[in-house]
mmCIF file of C-alpha atoms in Angstrom:
data_model
loop_
_atom_site.group_PDB
_atom_site.id
_atom_site.type_symbol
_atom_site.label_atom_id
_atom_site.label_comp_id
_atom_site.label_asym_id
_atom_site.label_seq_id
_atom_site.Cartn_x
_atom_site.Cartn_y
_atom_site.Cartn_z
ATOM 1 C CA MET A 610 23.365 14.686 -58.641
ATOM 2 C CA GLN A 611 26.037 16.780 -57.027
ATOM 3 C CA LYS A 612 27.456 16.446 -53.514
ATOM 4 C CA ASP A 613 28.089 19.489 -51.372
ATOM 5 C CA SER A 614 31.332 18.848 -49.502
ATOM 6 C CA ALA A 615 30.446 20.926 -46.439
ATOM 7 C CA SER A 616 27.018 19.508 -45.655
ATOM 8 C CA GLY A 617 27.555 16.070 -47.151
ATOM 9 C CA ARG A 618 24.024 16.249 -48.621
ATOM 10 C CA MET A 619 23.214 15.286 -52.160
ATOM 11 C CA GLN A 620 22.070 18.301 -54.129
ATOM 12 C CA SER A 621 19.792 17.330 -57.009
ATOM 13 C CA ILE A 622 19.953 19.464 -60.154
ATOM 14 C CA HIS A 623 17.501 18.862 -62.981
ATOM 15 C CA LYS A 624 16.647 20.401 -66.330
ATOM 16 C CA THR A 625 13.441 22.371 -66.774
ATOM 17 C CA PRO A 626 11.853 23.723 -69.981
ATOM 18 C CA ASP A 627 13.545 27.081 -69.252
ATOM 19 C CA GLY A 628 16.854 26.103 -67.661
ATOM 20 C CA ILE A 629 17.563 24.130 -64.491
ATOM 21 C CA MET A 630 16.216 23.606 -60.982
ATOM 22 C CA ILE A 631 17.964 22.819 -57.713
ATOM 23 C CA TYR A 632 15.775 20.489 -55.679
ATOM 24 C CA GLY A 633 14.467 21.858 -52.373
ATOM 25 C CA PRO A 634 13.220 19.636 -49.525
ATOM 26 C CA HIS A 635 10.736 20.560 -46.808
ATOM 27 C CA ALA A 636 10.932 19.374 -43.194
ATOM 28 C CA GLN A 637 7.884 18.014 -41.410
ATOM 29 C CA THR A 638 8.676 19.307 -37.919
ATOM 30 C CA ALA A 639 10.335 22.333 -36.352
ATOM 31 C CA GLU A 640 13.088 20.094 -34.996
ATOM 32 C CA GLU A 641 13.924 18.870 -38.499
ATOM 33 C CA ASN A 642 13.893 22.479 -39.637
ATOM 34 C CA LYS A 643 16.965 23.261 -37.545
ATOM 35 C CA GLY A 644 19.127 21.540 -40.135
ATOM 36 C CA GLU A 645 19.204 21.994 -43.884
ATOM 37 C CA ASN A 646 15.921 20.165 -44.282
ATOM 38 C CA THR A 647 13.766 23.039 -45.488
ATOM 39 C CA ILE A 648 15.113 24.902 -48.507
ATOM 40 C CA SER A 649 13.093 26.117 -51.453
ATOM 41 C CA SER A 650 13.585 24.647 -54.871
ATOM 42 C CA ILE A 651 15.574 27.166 -56.911
ATOM 43 C CA TYR A 652 14.910 27.780 -60.600
ATOM 44 C CA ILE A 653 17.346 29.307 -63.073
ATOM 45 C CA ILE A 654 15.829 30.661 -66.291
ATOM 46 C CA GLU A 655 18.561 31.045 -68.927
ATOM 47 C CA LYS A 656 18.757 32.641 -72.363
ATOM 48 C CA ASP A 657 21.939 33.690 -74.142
ATOM 49 C CA LYS A 658 23.986 33.484 -70.914
ATOM 50 C CA ASN A 659 21.591 35.838 -69.137
ATOM 51 C CA ILE A 660 19.722 34.362 -66.186
ATOM 52 C CA CYS A 661 16.799 34.956 -63.876
ATOM 53 C CA ILE A 662 16.738 33.151 -60.526
ATOM 54 C CA ILE A 663 13.368 32.309 -59.007
ATOM 55 C CA ASP A 664 13.805 32.009 -55.228
ATOM 56 C CA THR A 665 17.276 31.748 -53.758
ATOM 57 C CA GLY A 666 16.940 29.121 -51.010
ATOM 58 C CA ARG A 667 19.036 29.595 -47.902
ATOM 59 C CA PHE A 668 22.264 28.401 -46.303
ATOM 60 C CA GLU A 669 25.796 28.763 -47.604
ATOM 61 C CA SER A 670 25.579 25.381 -49.317
ATOM 62 C CA ARG A 671 22.935 26.673 -51.756
ATOM 63 C CA TYR A 672 24.838 29.911 -52.284
ATOM 64 C CA ARG A 673 27.958 27.971 -53.266
ATOM 65 C CA ILE A 674 26.010 25.861 -55.755
ATOM 66 C CA LEU A 675 24.532 28.976 -57.360
ATOM 67 C CA LYS A 676 27.895 30.742 -57.357
ATOM 68 C CA ASN A 677 29.517 27.744 -59.026
ATOM 69 C CA ILE A 678 26.819 27.542 -61.699
ATOM 70 C CA ILE A 679 27.047 31.252 -62.489
ATOM 71 C CA GLU A 680 30.837 31.377 -62.642
ATOM 72 C CA LYS A 681 31.310 28.070 -64.448
ATOM 73 C CA ASN A 682 28.895 29.074 -67.224
ATOM 74 C CA ASN A 683 29.854 32.762 -67.296
ATOM 75 C CA TYR A 684 26.229 33.722 -66.674
ATOM 76 C CA GLN A 685 25.037 37.277 -66.172
ATOM 77 C CA LEU A 686 22.504 37.539 -63.358
ATOM 78 C CA LYS A 687 19.788 39.905 -64.513
ATOM 79 C CA TYR A 688 16.869 39.221 -62.192
ATOM 80 C CA ILE A 689 16.001 37.586 -58.880
ATOM 81 C CA ILE A 690 12.304 36.949 -58.271
ATOM 82 C CA LEU A 691 11.165 36.134 -54.744
ATOM 83 C CA THR A 692 7.849 34.319 -54.881
ATOM 84 C CA HIS A 693 7.000 35.193 -51.269
ATOM 85 C CA ASP A 694 8.459 36.192 -47.918
ATOM 86 C CA HIS A 695 9.348 32.828 -46.364
ATOM 87 C CA TYR A 696 12.882 32.392 -45.008
ATOM 88 C CA ASP A 697 13.645 29.312 -47.120
ATOM 89 C CA HIS A 698 12.899 31.229 -50.334
ATOM 90 C CA ILE A 699 14.629 34.582 -49.751
ATOM 91 C CA GLY A 700 17.898 33.630 -48.049
ATOM 92 C CA ASN A 701 20.947 34.279 -50.270
ATOM 93 C CA ALA A 702 19.145 36.963 -52.309
ATOM 94 C CA ASP A 703 21.233 39.822 -50.927
ATOM 95 C CA ILE A 704 24.589 38.057 -51.175
ATOM 96 C CA LEU A 705 23.875 36.973 -54.753
ATOM 97 C CA LYS A 706 23.013 40.542 -55.703
ATOM 98 C CA ARG A 707 26.164 41.874 -54.050
ATOM 99 C CA GLU A 708 28.290 39.293 -55.825
ATOM 100 C CA PHE A 709 26.683 39.202 -59.266
ATOM 101 C CA GLY A 710 24.305 42.169 -59.571
ATOM 102 C CA GLY A 711 20.771 41.897 -60.882
ATOM 103 C CA THR A 712 17.436 43.343 -59.823
ATOM 104 C CA ILE A 713 15.407 41.762 -57.015
ATOM 105 C CA TYR A 714 11.627 41.655 -57.453
ATOM 106 C CA ALA A 715 8.866 40.796 -54.971
ATOM 107 C CA HIS A 716 5.262 41.826 -54.365
ATOM 108 C CA LYS A 717 4.551 44.807 -52.131
ATOM 109 C CA MET A 718 2.032 42.831 -50.068
ATOM 110 C CA ASP A 719 4.910 40.752 -48.680
ATOM 111 C CA LYS A 720 7.199 43.731 -48.075
ATOM 112 C CA LEU A 721 6.524 43.908 -44.327
ATOM 113 C CA LEU A 722 7.670 40.312 -43.759
ATOM 114 C CA ILE A 723 10.462 40.244 -46.348
ATOM 115 C CA GLU A 724 12.111 43.224 -44.674
ATOM 116 C CA ASN A 725 11.781 41.697 -41.212
ATOM 117 C CA PRO A 726 10.102 38.328 -40.535
ATOM 118 C CA LEU A 727 9.678 39.275 -36.876
ATOM 119 C CA ASN A 728 7.121 41.872 -37.987
ATOM 120 C CA ILE A 729 4.564 39.068 -37.903
ATOM 121 C CA TYR A 730 4.695 39.416 -34.107
ATOM 122 C CA ASP A 731 3.971 43.164 -34.275
ATOM 123 C CA ASN A 732 0.204 43.066 -34.135
ATOM 124 C CA GLU A 733 -0.287 46.764 -34.871
ATOM 125 C CA LYS A 734 1.782 46.541 -38.055
ATOM 126 C CA ILE A 735 -0.053 43.392 -39.152
ATOM 127 C CA LYS A 736 -3.455 45.010 -38.568
ATOM 128 C CA LYS A 737 -2.412 48.176 -40.382
ATOM 129 C CA VAL A 738 -1.169 46.352 -43.491
ATOM 130 C CA TYR A 739 -3.498 43.336 -43.601
ATOM 131 C CA GLY A 740 -6.542 44.544 -41.684
ATOM 132 C CA TYR A 741 -6.835 41.786 -39.072
ATOM 133 C CA SER A 742 -5.218 40.743 -35.815
ATOM 134 C CA ILE A 743 -2.761 37.858 -36.110
ATOM 135 C CA TYR A 744 -2.964 37.500 -32.321
ATOM 136 C CA GLU A 745 -6.702 36.844 -32.608
ATOM 137 C CA SER A 746 -5.926 34.055 -35.068
ATOM 138 C CA TRP A 747 -3.355 32.539 -32.730
ATOM 139 C CA ARG A 748 -5.858 32.754 -29.874
ATOM 140 C CA GLU A 749 -8.340 30.853 -32.018
ATOM 141 C CA ILE A 750 -5.719 28.161 -32.597
ATOM 142 C CA GLY A 751 -5.155 27.919 -28.854
ATOM 143 C CA LEU A 752 -1.721 29.506 -28.645
ATOM 144 C CA GLY A 753 -1.091 31.523 -25.509
ATOM 145 C CA LYS A 754 1.280 34.409 -24.852
ATOM 146 C CA GLY A 755 4.047 32.004 -23.838
ATOM 147 C CA ASP A 756 3.657 30.011 -27.066
ATOM 148 C CA ILE A 757 3.946 33.188 -29.139
ATOM 149 C CA ILE A 758 7.020 34.383 -27.243
ATOM 150 C CA ASN A 759 8.661 30.999 -27.818
ATOM 151 C CA MET A 760 7.732 31.052 -31.519
ATOM 152 C CA LYS A 761 9.295 34.500 -31.902
ATOM 153 C CA LYS A 762 12.511 33.317 -30.247
ATOM 154 C CA TYR A 763 12.534 30.237 -32.444
ATOM 155 C CA VAL A 764 12.114 32.265 -35.641
ATOM 156 C CA ASN A 765 14.827 34.685 -34.540
ATOM 157 C CA ASN A 766 17.252 31.873 -33.719
ATOM 158 C CA TYR A 767 16.683 29.526 -36.641
ATOM 159 C CA PHE A 768 14.569 31.061 -39.401
ATOM 160 C CA TYR A 769 15.505 34.723 -39.615
ATOM 161 C CA GLU A 770 16.083 35.705 -43.247
ATOM 162 C CA SER A 771 15.429 39.068 -44.852
ATOM 163 C CA ALA A 772 16.111 40.659 -48.229
ATOM 164 C CA ASN A 773 16.619 44.120 -49.702
ATOM 165 C CA VAL A 774 14.219 44.117 -52.625
ATOM 166 C CA ASP A 775 14.805 46.599 -55.441
ATOM 167 C CA ILE A 776 11.316 46.619 -56.921
ATOM 168 C CA TYR A 777 8.110 45.773 -55.078
ATOM 169 C CA ILE A 778 5.424 45.301 -57.707
ATOM 170 C CA ASP A 779 1.821 46.267 -57.034
ATOM 171 C CA GLU A 780 0.465 45.016 -60.351
ATOM 172 C CA GLU A 781 1.307 42.210 -62.703
ATOM 173 C CA ILE A 782 4.265 42.991 -64.938
ATOM 174 C CA GLU A 783 6.372 41.462 -67.689
ATOM 175 C CA ILE A 784 10.156 41.535 -67.775
ATOM 176 C CA ASP A 785 12.412 40.606 -70.676
ATOM 177 C CA LEU A 786 15.326 38.166 -70.532
ATOM 178 C CA SER A 787 17.069 38.233 -73.920
ATOM 179 C CA GLY A 788 13.717 38.018 -75.657
ATOM 180 C CA VAL A 789 12.083 35.624 -73.184
ATOM 181 C CA LYS A 790 8.960 37.252 -71.768
ATOM 182 C CA ILE A 791 8.668 36.555 -68.039
ATOM 183 C CA ARG A 792 5.298 37.423 -66.491
ATOM 184 C CA LEU A 793 5.007 38.047 -62.769
ATOM 185 C CA LEU A 794 1.495 37.100 -61.663
ATOM 186 C CA HIS A 795 -0.045 37.968 -58.305
ATOM 187 C CA THR A 796 -1.325 34.653 -56.937
ATOM 188 C CA PRO A 797 -2.051 35.259 -53.223
ATOM 189 C CA GLY A 798 -3.145 32.646 -50.731
ATOM 190 C CA HIS A 799 0.020 31.142 -49.305
ATOM 191 C CA SER A 800 0.981 34.720 -48.505
ATOM 192 C CA PRO A 801 -0.653 38.059 -49.334
ATOM 193 C CA GLY A 802 2.004 38.827 -51.954
ATOM 194 C CA SER A 803 2.697 35.422 -53.463
ATOM 195 C CA ILE A 804 3.973 35.569 -57.034
ATOM 196 C CA SER A 805 3.822 32.951 -59.759
ATOM 197 C CA VAL A 806 6.173 33.303 -62.717
ATOM 198 C CA TYR A 807 4.771 32.409 -66.145
ATOM 199 C CA ILE A 808 6.729 31.892 -69.344
ATOM 200 C CA GLY A 809 4.425 31.627 -72.339
ATOM 201 C CA GLU A 810 7.157 30.479 -74.712
ATOM 202 C CA THR A 811 7.317 27.123 -72.915
ATOM 203 C CA ASN A 812 3.927 27.192 -71.156
ATOM 204 C CA SER A 813 5.730 26.914 -67.837
ATOM 205 C CA ILE A 814 4.776 28.357 -64.476
ATOM 206 C CA TYR A 815 6.778 28.612 -61.262
ATOM 207 C CA THR A 816 4.396 28.872 -58.341
ATOM 208 C CA GLY A 817 6.428 29.181 -55.150
ATOM 209 C CA ASP A 818 4.413 27.585 -52.345
ATOM 210 C CA LEU A 819 0.980 28.218 -53.846
ATOM 211 C CA THR A 820 0.897 24.563 -54.921
ATOM 212 C CA PHE A 821 2.135 23.330 -51.534
ATOM 213 C CA TRP A 822 0.040 20.945 -49.441
ATOM 214 C CA ILE A 823 -1.089 21.901 -46.770
ATOM 215 C CA ASN A 824 -2.002 25.535 -47.481
ATOM 216 C CA PRO A 825 -2.131 28.126 -46.117
ATOM 217 C CA CYS A 826 0.793 27.428 -43.802
ATOM 218 C CA ARG A 827 0.027 30.483 -41.692
ATOM 219 C CA PRO A 828 -3.297 31.668 -40.280
ATOM 220 C CA TYR A 829 -5.435 34.481 -41.573
ATOM 221 C CA PRO A 830 -4.658 37.265 -42.516
ATOM 222 C CA ILE A 831 -1.230 36.081 -43.777
ATOM 223 C CA GLY A 832 -2.696 32.884 -45.129
ATOM 224 C CA ASN A 833 -5.966 33.257 -47.012
ATOM 225 C CA MET A 834 -7.909 30.177 -48.080
ATOM 226 C CA ASP A 835 -10.252 31.990 -50.472
ATOM 227 C CA ASN A 836 -7.322 33.642 -52.247
ATOM 228 C CA CYS A 837 -5.480 30.329 -52.395
ATOM 229 C CA LEU A 838 -8.389 28.579 -54.111
ATOM 230 C CA GLN A 839 -8.908 31.488 -56.524
ATOM 231 C CA SER A 840 -5.217 31.522 -57.447
ATOM 232 C CA LEU A 841 -5.141 27.766 -58.005
ATOM 233 C CA SER A 842 -8.295 27.950 -60.138
ATOM 234 C CA ARG A 843 -6.762 30.753 -62.178
ATOM 235 C CA ILE A 844 -3.617 28.755 -62.897
ATOM 236 C CA GLN A 845 -5.618 25.650 -63.748
ATOM 237 C CA LYS A 846 -7.358 27.596 -66.523
ATOM 238 C CA MET A 847 -4.059 28.746 -68.052
ATOM 239 C CA ASP A 848 -2.207 26.993 -70.847
ATOM 240 C CA ILE A 849 0.484 25.321 -68.744
ATOM 241 C CA LYS A 850 2.495 22.175 -69.439
ATOM 242 C CA TYR A 851 5.062 22.385 -66.646
ATOM 243 C CA CYS A 852 4.876 23.636 -63.068
ATOM 244 C CA GLY A 853 7.879 24.346 -60.874
ATOM 245 C CA PRO A 854 6.655 24.268 -57.255
ATOM 246 C CA GLY A 855 8.399 25.821 -54.280
ATOM 247 C CA HIS A 856 9.597 22.443 -52.996
ATOM 248 C CA TYR A 857 10.332 19.016 -54.394
ATOM 249 C CA PHE A 858 10.415 18.227 -58.122
ATOM 250 C CA GLY A 859 8.820 19.835 -61.153
ATOM 251 C CA ILE A 860 5.322 18.741 -62.179
ATOM 252 C CA SER A 861 4.833 17.587 -65.766
ATOM 253 C CA SER A 862 1.009 17.267 -65.485
ATOM 254 C CA PRO A 863 0.193 20.497 -63.637
ATOM 255 C CA LYS A 864 -3.506 20.631 -64.469
ATOM 256 C CA ASP A 865 -4.071 17.201 -62.944
ATOM 257 C CA TRP A 866 -1.955 18.177 -59.940
ATOM 258 C CA ILE A 867 -3.965 21.343 -59.328
ATOM 259 C CA LYS A 868 -7.254 19.526 -59.876
ATOM 260 C CA ASN A 869 -6.223 17.049 -57.191
ATOM 261 C CA LEU A 870 -5.209 19.888 -54.837
ATOM 262 C CA LEU A 871 -8.571 21.598 -55.288
ATOM 263 C CA HIS A 872 -10.307 18.296 -54.572
ATOM 264 C CA LYS A 873 -8.292 17.836 -51.364
ATOM 265 C CA TYR A 874 -9.144 21.355 -50.195
ATOM 266 C CA LYS A 875 -12.839 20.749 -50.886
ATOM 267 C CA LYS A 876 -12.680 17.525 -48.894
ATOM 268 C CA MET A 877 -10.904 19.347 -46.071
ATOM 269 C CA GLU A 878 -13.666 21.971 -46.007
ATOM 270 C CA ASN A 879 -16.374 19.322 -45.927
ATOM 271 C CA ASP A 880 -14.532 17.405 -43.192
ATOM 272 C CA ILE A 881 -14.379 20.583 -41.096
ATOM 273 C CA LEU A 882 -18.087 21.198 -41.568
ATOM 274 C CA GLU A 883 -18.870 17.566 -40.787
ATOM 275 C CA CYS A 884 -16.901 17.413 -37.549
ATOM 276 C CA THR A 885 -18.227 20.738 -36.222
ATOM 277 C CA TYR A 886 -21.824 19.627 -35.881
ATOM 278 C CA LYS A 887 -20.709 19.354 -32.283
ATOM 279 C CA LYS A 888 -18.574 22.219 -31.071
ATOM 280 C CA LYS A 889 -14.837 21.702 -31.583
ATOM 281 C CA ASN A 890 -11.772 23.810 -30.980
ATOM 282 C CA ILE A 891 -9.095 23.941 -33.653
ATOM 283 C CA ARG A 892 -6.866 21.379 -31.978
ATOM 284 C CA GLU A 893 -9.770 18.934 -31.769
ATOM 285 C CA ILE A 894 -10.531 19.515 -35.454
ATOM 286 C CA ARG A 895 -6.877 18.987 -36.247
ATOM 287 C CA ASN A 896 -6.800 15.665 -34.391
ATOM 288 C CA ILE A 897 -9.685 14.451 -36.534
ATOM 289 C CA ILE A 898 -8.554 15.677 -39.951
ATOM 290 C CA PHE A 899 -4.770 15.416 -39.563
ATOM 291 C CA LYS A 900 -4.477 12.677 -36.967
ATOM 292 C CA LYS A 901 -1.354 11.256 -38.633
ATOM 293 C CA ASN A 902 0.548 14.521 -38.144
ATOM 294 C CA PRO A 903 2.026 14.836 -34.633
ATOM 295 C CA PRO A 904 1.166 18.132 -32.867
ATOM 296 C CA ASP A 905 3.926 20.732 -33.016
ATOM 297 C CA SER A 906 3.470 24.088 -31.265
ATOM 298 C CA PHE A 907 6.426 25.634 -33.136
ATOM 299 C CA PHE A 908 5.353 24.391 -36.550
ATOM 300 C CA PRO A 909 1.520 24.171 -36.428
ATOM 301 C CA ILE A 910 0.867 24.047 -40.163
ATOM 302 C CA PRO A 911 -2.329 21.931 -39.919
ATOM 303 C CA GLU A 912 -3.777 24.233 -37.246
ATOM 304 C CA ASN A 913 -2.872 27.323 -39.272
ATOM 305 C CA SER A 914 -4.533 25.912 -42.373
ATOM 306 C CA ILE A 915 -7.643 24.943 -40.429
ATOM 307 C CA GLN A 916 -7.869 28.453 -38.956
ATOM 308 C CA ALA A 917 -7.656 29.997 -42.439
ATOM 309 C CA ASN A 918 -10.384 27.596 -43.601
ATOM 310 C CA LEU A 919 -12.567 28.392 -40.611
ATOM 311 C CA PHE A 920 -12.220 32.120 -41.217
ATOM 312 C CA SER A 921 -13.314 31.611 -44.826
ATOM 313 C CA LEU A 922 -16.272 29.458 -43.765
ATOM 314 C CA MET A 923 -17.270 32.030 -41.148
ATOM 315 C CA GLN A 924 -17.195 34.808 -43.765
ATOM 316 C CA ARG A 925 -19.520 32.676 -45.902
ATOM 317 C CA GLY A 926 -21.910 32.080 -43.016
ATOM 318 C CA LYS A 927 -21.291 28.340 -42.811
ATOM 319 C CA ILE A 928 -19.737 28.310 -39.358
ATOM 320 C CA TYR A 929 -19.557 30.449 -36.230
ATOM 321 C CA HIS A 930 -17.541 30.436 -33.035
ATOM 322 C CA ILE A 931 -18.155 30.843 -29.337
ATOM 323 C CA SER A 932 -15.816 31.324 -26.394
ATOM 324 C CA GLU A 933 -16.046 29.162 -23.297
ATOM 325 C CA ASP A 934 -13.529 29.427 -20.471
ATOM 326 C CA GLY A 935 -11.134 31.253 -22.781
ATOM 327 C CA ILE A 936 -11.267 28.518 -25.465
ATOM 328 C CA ILE A 937 -12.656 29.233 -28.933
ATOM 329 C CA TYR A 938 -15.070 26.593 -30.238
ATOM 330 C CA TRP A 939 -16.402 26.345 -33.794
ATOM 331 C CA ILE A 940 -19.893 25.192 -34.685
ATOM 332 C CA ASN A 941 -21.500 24.419 -38.039
ATOM 333 C CA THR A 942 -24.430 26.790 -38.644
ATOM 334 C CA ASN A 943 -26.497 23.781 -39.763
ATOM 335 C CA ASN A 944 -26.018 21.946 -36.488
ATOM 336 C CA ALA A 945 -29.740 21.801 -35.760
ATOM 337 C CA GLY A 946 -29.700 18.248 -37.071
ATOM 338 C CA GLY A 947 -28.783 16.054 -39.994
ATOM 339 C CA ARG A 948 -25.609 16.013 -42.058
ATOM 340 C CA TYR A 949 -24.141 19.019 -43.826
ATOM 341 C CA VAL A 950 -25.538 19.472 -47.318
ATOM 342 C CA GLU A 951 -23.788 21.779 -49.784
ATOM 343 C CA LYS A 952 -26.114 24.603 -50.784
#
């Protein structure tokens, strides 16, 4: 454990099969997020004094820790891999590159939001790149124009981070770090361009927020439940012995962890289908499934995840929606009677 003198917070540094990690917490509310309570876990892959950094966190406190590690060990920064566009994962990328060099990688499907996170509020750009209206998704959640304006201000004031990426990949690639083969896998779901980093030499994978609960954290089309489940299933089938998630500590039994996640998502789907035998809007569904989580209009992760689930269920013909008095209600297609039975 190492104490950062400026913030007074304890910064936890741990060994991984490929180097070290700097522990990253995640806040539960937007209010908590105003402080240094949401920062990605940062992973340093090292071989022969050459390093690759997976996600760069945010805030000066994390930059100083990384700077100290690099200078103290005389490391050469070769690569920075950004697993996705979120502010808590891409902050510090540019300043690290300016200070120590290296090549920044990300996936092209996250380019729009890595370059400017406020692009999520540009509906025409979102529709052009991702093929669906984010404003329609927010309307389904029950967010009005005022809510969206306030969210945009909030992001601009507290969560604005961008990065100048050198290489946006559009296919899976392998890069070499002093003989260590680092594979960049496209594992969408949490975001359209989410990347997982696999190192076969140690059977380790670094998943960003793919293995985060609750997913997706944003509504369709940015969050995609079908893609999330496919990506998790893909990783579960791989030969992995260690998983470095985007927050909290490393996972030494990743297959069991992912199996449990898949079970929770299946239960969530069944709970949604069960509670929509009578019409429900998303906030009503949320109050049934996530009743322990207090509502938060700035940080509506449960509602976003439910919307992404509902969109998936609608595409599969298991649910439909109607509009009454400007409110979107969701109804199970089997609501003629009886309980939902998986077909």
